[in-house]
Coordinates of C-alpha atoms in Angstrom, one line a residue:
X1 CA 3.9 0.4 19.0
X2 CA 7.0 -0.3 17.1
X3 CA 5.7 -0.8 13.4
X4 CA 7.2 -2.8 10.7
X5 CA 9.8 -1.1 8.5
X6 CA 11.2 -2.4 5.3
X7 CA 8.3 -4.0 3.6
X8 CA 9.7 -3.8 0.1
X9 CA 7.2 -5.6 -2.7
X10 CA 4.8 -6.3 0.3
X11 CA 4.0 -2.6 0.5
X12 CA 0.6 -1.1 -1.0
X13 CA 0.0 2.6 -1.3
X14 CA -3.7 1.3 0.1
X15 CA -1.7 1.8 3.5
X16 CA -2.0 5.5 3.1
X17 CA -5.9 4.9 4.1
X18 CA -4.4 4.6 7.8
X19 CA -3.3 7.8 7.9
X20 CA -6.2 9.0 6.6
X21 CA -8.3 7.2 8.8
X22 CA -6.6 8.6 11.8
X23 CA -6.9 12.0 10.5
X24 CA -10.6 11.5 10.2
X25 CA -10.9 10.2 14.1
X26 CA -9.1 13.2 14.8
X27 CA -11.7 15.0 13.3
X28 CA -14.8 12.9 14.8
X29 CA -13.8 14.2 18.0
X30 CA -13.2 17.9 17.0
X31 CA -17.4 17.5 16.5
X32 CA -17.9 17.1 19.9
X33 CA -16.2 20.5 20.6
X34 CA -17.8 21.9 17.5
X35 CA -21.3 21.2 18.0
X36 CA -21.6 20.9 22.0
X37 CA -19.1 24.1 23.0
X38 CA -20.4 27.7 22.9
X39 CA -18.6 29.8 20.2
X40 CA -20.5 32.9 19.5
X41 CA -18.9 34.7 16.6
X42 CA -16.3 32.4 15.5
X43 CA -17.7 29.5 13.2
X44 CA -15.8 26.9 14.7
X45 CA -14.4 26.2 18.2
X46 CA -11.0 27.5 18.9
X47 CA -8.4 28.0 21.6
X48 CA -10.1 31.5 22.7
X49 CA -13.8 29.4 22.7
X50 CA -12.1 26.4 24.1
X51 CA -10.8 28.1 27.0
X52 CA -13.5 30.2 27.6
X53 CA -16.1 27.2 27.4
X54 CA -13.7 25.0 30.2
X55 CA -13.2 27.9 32.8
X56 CA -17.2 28.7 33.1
X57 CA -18.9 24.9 31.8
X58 CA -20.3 22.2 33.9
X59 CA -17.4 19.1 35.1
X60 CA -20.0 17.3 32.6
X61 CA -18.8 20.1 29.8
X62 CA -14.9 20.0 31.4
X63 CA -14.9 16.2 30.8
X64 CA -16.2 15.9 27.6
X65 CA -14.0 19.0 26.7
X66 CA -10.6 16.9 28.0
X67 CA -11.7 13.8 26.0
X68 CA -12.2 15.1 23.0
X69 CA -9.6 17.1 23.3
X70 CA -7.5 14.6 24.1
X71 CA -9.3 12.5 20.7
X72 CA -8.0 15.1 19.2
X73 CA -4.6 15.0 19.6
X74 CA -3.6 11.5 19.9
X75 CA -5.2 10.8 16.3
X76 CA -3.9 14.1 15.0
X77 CA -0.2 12.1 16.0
X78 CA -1.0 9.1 14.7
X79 CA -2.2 10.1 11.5
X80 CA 1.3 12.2 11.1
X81 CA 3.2 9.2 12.2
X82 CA 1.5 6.7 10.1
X83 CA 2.0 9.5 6.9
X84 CA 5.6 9.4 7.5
X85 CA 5.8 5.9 7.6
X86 CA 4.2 5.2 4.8
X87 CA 6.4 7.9 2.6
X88 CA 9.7 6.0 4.0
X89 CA 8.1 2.6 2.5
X90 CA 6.6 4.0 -0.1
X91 CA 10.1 5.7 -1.6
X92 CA 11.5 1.9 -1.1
X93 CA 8.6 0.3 -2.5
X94 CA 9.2 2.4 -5.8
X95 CA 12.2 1.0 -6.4
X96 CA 11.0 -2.8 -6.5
X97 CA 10.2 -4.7 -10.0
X98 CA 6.3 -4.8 -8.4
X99 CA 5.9 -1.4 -8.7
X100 CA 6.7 -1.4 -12.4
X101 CA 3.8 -3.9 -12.9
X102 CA 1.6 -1.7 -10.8
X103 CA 2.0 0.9 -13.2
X104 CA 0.3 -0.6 -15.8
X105 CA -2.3 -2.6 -14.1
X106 CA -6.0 -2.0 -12.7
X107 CA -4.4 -0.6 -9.7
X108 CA -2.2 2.1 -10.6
X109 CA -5.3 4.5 -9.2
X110 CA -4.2 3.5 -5.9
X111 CA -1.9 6.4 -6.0
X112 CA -4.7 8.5 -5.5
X113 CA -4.0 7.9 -1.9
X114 CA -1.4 9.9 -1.4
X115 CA -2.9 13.4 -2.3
X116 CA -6.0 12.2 -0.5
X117 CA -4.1 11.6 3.1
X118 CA -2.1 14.9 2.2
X119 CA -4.7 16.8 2.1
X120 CA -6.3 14.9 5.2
X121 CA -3.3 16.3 6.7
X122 CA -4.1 20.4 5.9
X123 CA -7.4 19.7 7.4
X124 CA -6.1 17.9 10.9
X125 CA -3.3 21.1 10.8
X126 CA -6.1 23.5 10.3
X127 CA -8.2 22.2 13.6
X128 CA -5.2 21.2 15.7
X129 CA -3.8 24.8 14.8
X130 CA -7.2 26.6 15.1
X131 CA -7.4 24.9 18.7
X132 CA -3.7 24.4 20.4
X133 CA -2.3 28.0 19.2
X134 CA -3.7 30.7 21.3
X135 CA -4.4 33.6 18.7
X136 CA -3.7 31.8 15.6
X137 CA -8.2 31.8 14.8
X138 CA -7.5 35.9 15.1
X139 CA -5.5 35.9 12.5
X140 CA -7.4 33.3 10.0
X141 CA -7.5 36.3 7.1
X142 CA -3.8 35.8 7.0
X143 CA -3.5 31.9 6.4
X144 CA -6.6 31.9 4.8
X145 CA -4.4 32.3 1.2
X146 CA -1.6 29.6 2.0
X147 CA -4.2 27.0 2.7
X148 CA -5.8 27.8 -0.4
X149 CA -2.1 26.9 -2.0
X150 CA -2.0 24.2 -0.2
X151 CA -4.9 22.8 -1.7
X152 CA -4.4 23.9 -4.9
X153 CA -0.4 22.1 -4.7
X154 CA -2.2 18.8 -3.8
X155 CA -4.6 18.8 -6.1
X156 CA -2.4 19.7 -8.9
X157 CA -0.7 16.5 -7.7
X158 CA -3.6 14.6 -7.7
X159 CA -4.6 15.4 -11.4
X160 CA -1.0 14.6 -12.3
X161 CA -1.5 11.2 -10.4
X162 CA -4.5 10.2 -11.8
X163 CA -4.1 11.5 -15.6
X164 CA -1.5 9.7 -15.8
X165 CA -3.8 6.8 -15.1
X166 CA -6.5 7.4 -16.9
X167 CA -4.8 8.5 -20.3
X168 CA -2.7 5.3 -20.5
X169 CA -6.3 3.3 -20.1
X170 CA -7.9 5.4 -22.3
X171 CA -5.3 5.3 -25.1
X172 CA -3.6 2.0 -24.8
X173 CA -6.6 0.0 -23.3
X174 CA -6.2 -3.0 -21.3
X175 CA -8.6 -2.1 -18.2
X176 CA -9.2 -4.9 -16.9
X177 CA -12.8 -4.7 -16.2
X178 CA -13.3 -8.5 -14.4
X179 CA -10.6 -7.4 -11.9
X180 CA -12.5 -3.9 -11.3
X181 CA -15.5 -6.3 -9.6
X182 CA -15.3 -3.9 -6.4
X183 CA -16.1 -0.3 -6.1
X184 CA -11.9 0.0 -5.3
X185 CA -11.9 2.6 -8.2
X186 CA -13.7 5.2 -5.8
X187 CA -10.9 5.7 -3.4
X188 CA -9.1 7.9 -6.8
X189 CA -12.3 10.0 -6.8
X190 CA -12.8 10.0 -3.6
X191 CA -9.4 12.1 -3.1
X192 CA -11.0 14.9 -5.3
X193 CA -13.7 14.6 -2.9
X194 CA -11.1 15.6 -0.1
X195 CA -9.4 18.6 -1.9
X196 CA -12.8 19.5 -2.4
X197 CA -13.9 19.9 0.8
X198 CA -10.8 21.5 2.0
X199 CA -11.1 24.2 -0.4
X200 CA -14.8 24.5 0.8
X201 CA -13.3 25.5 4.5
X202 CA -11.7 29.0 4.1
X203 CA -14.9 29.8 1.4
X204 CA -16.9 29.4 4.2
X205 CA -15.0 30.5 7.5
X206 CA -13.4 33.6 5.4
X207 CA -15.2 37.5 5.2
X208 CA -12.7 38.6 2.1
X209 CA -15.2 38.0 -1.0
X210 CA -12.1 37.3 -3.1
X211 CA -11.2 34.4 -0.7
X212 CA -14.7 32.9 -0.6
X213 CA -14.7 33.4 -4.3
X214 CA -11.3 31.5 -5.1
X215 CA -12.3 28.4 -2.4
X216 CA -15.8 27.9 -3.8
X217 CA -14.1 28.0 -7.4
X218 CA -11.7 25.5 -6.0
X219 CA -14.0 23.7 -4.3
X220 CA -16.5 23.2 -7.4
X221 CA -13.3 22.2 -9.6
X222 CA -12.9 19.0 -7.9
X223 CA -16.4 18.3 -6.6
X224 CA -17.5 18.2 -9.9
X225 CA -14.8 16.1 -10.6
X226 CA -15.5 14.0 -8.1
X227 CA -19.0 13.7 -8.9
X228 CA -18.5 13.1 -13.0
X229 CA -15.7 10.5 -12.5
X230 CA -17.3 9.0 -9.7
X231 CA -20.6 8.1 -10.9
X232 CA -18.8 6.5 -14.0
X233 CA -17.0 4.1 -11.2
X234 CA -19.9 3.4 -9.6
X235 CA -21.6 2.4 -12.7
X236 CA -18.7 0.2 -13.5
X237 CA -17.9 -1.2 -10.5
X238 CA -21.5 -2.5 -10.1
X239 CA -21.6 -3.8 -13.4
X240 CA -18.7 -5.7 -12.9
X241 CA -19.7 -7.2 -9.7
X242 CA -23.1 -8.2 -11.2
X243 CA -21.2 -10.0 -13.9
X244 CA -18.5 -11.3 -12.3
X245 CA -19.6 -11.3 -8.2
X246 CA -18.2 -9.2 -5.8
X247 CA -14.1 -9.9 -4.7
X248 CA -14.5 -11.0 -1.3
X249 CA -10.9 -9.0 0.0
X250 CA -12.2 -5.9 -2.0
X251 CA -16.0 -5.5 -0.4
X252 CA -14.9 -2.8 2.0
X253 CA -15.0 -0.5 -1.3
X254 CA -18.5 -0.9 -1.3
X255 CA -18.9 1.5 2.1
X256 CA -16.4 4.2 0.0
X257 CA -20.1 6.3 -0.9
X258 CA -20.5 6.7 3.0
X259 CA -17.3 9.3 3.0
X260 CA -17.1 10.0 -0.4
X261 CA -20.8 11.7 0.2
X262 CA -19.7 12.9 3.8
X263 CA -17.3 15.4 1.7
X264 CA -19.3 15.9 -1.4
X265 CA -22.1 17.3 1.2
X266 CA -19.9 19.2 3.8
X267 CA -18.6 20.7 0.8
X268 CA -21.6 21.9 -0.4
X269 CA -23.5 22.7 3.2
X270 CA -19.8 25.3 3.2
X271 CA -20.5 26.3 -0.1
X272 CA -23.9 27.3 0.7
X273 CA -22.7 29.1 4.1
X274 CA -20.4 31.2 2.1
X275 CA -22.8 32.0 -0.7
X276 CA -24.9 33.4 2.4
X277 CA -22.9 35.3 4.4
X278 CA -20.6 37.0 1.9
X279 CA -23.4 37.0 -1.3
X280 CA -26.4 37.8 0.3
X281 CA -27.6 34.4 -1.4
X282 CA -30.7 33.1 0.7
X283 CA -30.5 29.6 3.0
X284 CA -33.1 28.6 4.5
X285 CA -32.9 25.6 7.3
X286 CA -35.3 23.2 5.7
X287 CA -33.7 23.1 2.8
X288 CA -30.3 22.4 4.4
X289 CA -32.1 19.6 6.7
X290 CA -33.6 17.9 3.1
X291 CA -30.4 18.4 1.6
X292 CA -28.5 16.8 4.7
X293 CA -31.0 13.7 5.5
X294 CA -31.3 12.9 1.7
X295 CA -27.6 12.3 1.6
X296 CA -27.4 10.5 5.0
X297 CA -30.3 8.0 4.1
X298 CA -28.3 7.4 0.5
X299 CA -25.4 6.7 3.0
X300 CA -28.0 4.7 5.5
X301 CA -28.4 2.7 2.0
X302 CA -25.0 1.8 0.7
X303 CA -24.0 0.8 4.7
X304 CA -27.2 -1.8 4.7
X305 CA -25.7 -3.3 1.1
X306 CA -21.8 -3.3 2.3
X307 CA -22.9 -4.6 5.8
X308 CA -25.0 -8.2 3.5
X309 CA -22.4 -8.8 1.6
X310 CA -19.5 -8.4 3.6
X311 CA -21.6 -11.0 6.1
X312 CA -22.3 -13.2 3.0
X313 CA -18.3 -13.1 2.4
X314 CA -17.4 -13.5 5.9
X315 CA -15.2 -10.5 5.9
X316 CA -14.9 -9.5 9.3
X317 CA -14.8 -13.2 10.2
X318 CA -11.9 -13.6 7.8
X319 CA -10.0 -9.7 7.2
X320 CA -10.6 -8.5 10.8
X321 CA -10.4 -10.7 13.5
X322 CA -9.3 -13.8 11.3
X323 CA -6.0 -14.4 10.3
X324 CA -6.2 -13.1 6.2
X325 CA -4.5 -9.6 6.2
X326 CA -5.2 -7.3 3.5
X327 CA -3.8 -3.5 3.7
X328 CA -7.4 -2.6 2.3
X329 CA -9.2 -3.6 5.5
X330 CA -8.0 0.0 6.6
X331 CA -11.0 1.3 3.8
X332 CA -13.8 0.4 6.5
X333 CA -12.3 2.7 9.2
X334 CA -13.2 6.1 6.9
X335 CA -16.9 4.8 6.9
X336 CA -17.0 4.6 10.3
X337 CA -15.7 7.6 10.5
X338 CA -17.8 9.7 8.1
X339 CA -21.0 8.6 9.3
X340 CA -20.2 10.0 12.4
X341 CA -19.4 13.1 11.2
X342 CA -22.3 13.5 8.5
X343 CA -24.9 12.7 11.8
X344 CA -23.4 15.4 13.3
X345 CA -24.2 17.9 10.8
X346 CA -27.7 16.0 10.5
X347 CA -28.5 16.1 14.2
X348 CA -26.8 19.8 14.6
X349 CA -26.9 21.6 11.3
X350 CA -30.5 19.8 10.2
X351 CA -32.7 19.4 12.9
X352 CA -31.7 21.6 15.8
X353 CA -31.6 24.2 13.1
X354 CA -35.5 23.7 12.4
X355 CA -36.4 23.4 15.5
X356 CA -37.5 19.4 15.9
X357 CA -34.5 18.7 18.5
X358 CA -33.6 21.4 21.2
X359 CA -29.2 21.1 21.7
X360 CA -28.1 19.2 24.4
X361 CA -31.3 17.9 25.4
X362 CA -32.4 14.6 25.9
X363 CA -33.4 14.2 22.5
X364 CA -29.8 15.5 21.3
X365 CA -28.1 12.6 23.4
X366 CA -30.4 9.7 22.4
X367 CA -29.9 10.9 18.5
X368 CA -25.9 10.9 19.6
X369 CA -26.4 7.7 21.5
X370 CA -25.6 5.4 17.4
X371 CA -22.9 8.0 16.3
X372 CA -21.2 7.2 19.8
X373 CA -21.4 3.5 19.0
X374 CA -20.0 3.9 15.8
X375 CA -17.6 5.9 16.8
X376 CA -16.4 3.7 19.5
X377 CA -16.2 0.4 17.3
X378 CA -14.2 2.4 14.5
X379 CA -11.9 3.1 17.0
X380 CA -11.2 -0.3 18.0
X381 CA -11.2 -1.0 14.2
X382 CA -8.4 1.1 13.3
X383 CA -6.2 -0.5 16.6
X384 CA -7.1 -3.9 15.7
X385 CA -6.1 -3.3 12.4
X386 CA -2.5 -0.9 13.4
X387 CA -1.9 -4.1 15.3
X388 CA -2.5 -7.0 12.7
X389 CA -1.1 -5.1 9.6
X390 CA 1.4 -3.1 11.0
X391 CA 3.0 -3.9 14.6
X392 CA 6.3 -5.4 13.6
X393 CA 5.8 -8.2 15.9
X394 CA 3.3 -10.0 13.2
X395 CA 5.1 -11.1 9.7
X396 CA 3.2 -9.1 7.3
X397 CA 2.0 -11.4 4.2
X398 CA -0.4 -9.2 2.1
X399 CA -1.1 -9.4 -2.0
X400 CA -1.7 -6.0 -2.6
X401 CA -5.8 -5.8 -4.2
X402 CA -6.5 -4.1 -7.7

């Protein structure tokens, strides 16, 4: 698909949430190869596992192993594409009178999207590396180091982004808090959230202590900021809905706690891993499975409320398969997405862990049987929505949302 070019004032940095939402598919299907493929020793799959798990598995375990590998690699494209897309608009879009009155409006946090699909991007390299390179998981210790730079680069980014932001509200005023009647202010935390996580990865996966100790560091640096800033929002943003009801082009925002907790806990489950294997600090399984379900039922929670009012609104009648177009719609394919994920860990990392559900039983595949759904309609979300906002055979008319 040949997508439109030249958008000027139309563009919105909220397009940035398509490349991260095809980063995060890529991932979804990675799950399948972490969870369901043997990889004794190594604490993810990789090209060594990979290989090793194709040449003597089942044509069951050989099929699933091609699709998801294929998953893999097709999002892991698009989510590239679509990032170098949106830099080329974005560079033009900067240079429009619009983006001056961005600046000092509601929605200057919307530039929080660009560290949060950059760093998207070092954690689609890391698997895509991890499992196309042959020998690039032996020598992990090694990269280790530059992915903690990486991570560290973006979020220095990140802070710059959003300081900027929140000094000028906090010293010249002028929030607008009746236009803030969505919980849109989320996606700026939710990009801590994501450099977070990322520097959770090589604190759990490395055996250097200094490592471990420098990515947990990280990794609590911007999970707590993630977590302090984002429960403000959250108060906020409800308040403001209560007061002044919810926008109806903004009540995507509402599903943003589904991957915003996704991280927050991944994060923390890596945190704990690392704590245990390199500092002797004691895990048990139950607690990980109470610590897992307790987030997924909070998540369970916020989809119920997202999915009434968005019904009430007639969002998907309207945003999705209507003819409104709003470059926000792209904030219901991370949901999607991070639910899946999060089950995973429930299903794998909580319950087969204590023993409840044996792996790939029959158990296992009815539990699977929702995340597959979901999986399969985000999917077709996040085409429907590449086609409707960004094929340049449709005219794109958006008003970017505060």
């Amino acid at each position: 698909m040949r997508y439109l070019s030249n958008l000027g004032e139309r563009y919105s940095p909220l397009y940035f949430l398509s490349s991260v939402g095809a980063g995060g598919l890529a991932i979804s299907f990675f799950m399948y190869l972490m969870w369901m493929t043997p990889h004794k020793g190594s604490s993810i799959a990789n090209f060594a596992t990979l290989t090793s798990a194709f040449n003597g598995g089942s044509i069951a375990m050989q099929a699933m192993i091609i699709a998801a590998v294929l998953g893999v690699i097709v999002f892991s494209a698009l989510h590239f594409r679509l990032l170098v897309w949106n830099f080329s608009e974005f560079g033009k879009w900067k240079k429009t009178k619009v983006f001056e009155g961005f600046k000092n409006s509601n929605a200057e946090s919307q530039l929080m999207t660009i560290p949060l699909a950059l760093a998207m991007s070092v954690n689609v390299s890391f698997i895509a590396g991890a499992l196309f390179v042959p020998g690039l998981w032996g020598i992990r210790e090694i990269l280790f180091p530059f992915s903690l730079l990486a991570f560290a680069a973006i979020g220095v980014l990140g802070f710059r982004i959003y300081l900027d932001f929140i000094s000028r509200v906090l010293t010249e005023g002028g929030y607008e808090c009746a236009k803030n009647n969505s919980l849109g202010q989320m996606l700026s935390v939710f990009a801590f959230a994501m450099i977070g996580v990322g520097f959770s990865a090589p604190a759990a996966m490395s055996h250097t202590k200094a490592i471990a100790a420098i990515g947990i560091a990280g990794s609590a640096l911007f999970i707590g900021a993630a977590i302090v800033m984002g429960t403000i929002k959250l108060i906020l943003g409800f308040r403001s809905m209560m007061e002044h009801k919810a926008a109806g082009e903004t009540t995507p925002t509402l599903w943003i706690i589904i991957p915003f907790l996704t991280v927050v806990g991944i994060a923390i489950y890596r945190i704990k891993m690392s704590l245990f294997h390199n500092f002797d600090t004691p895990v048990t399984a139950g607690g990980i499975y109470v610590f897992l379900i307790s987030l997924f039922a909070i998540q369970i929670l916020f989809g119920l409320i997202g999915w009434s009012v968005m019904k009430r609104v007639g969002y998907f009648e309207r945003w999705i398969t209507g003819p409104e177009k709003s470059p926000g719609s792209y904030a219901l394919v991370c949901p999607g997405v991070a639910l899946f994920v999060f089950g995973n860990f429930v299903i794998n990392a909580g319950l087969v862990k204590i023993g409840v559900v044996a792996s790939m039983s029959v158990t296992y595949f009815a539990l699977y049987a929702p995340l597959i759904a979901i999986q399969v309609v985000t999917v077709w979300l996040f085409f429907k929505l590449n086609s409707k906002m960004l094929s340049a055979s449709n005219q794109l008319q958006v008003q970017p949302a505060e």
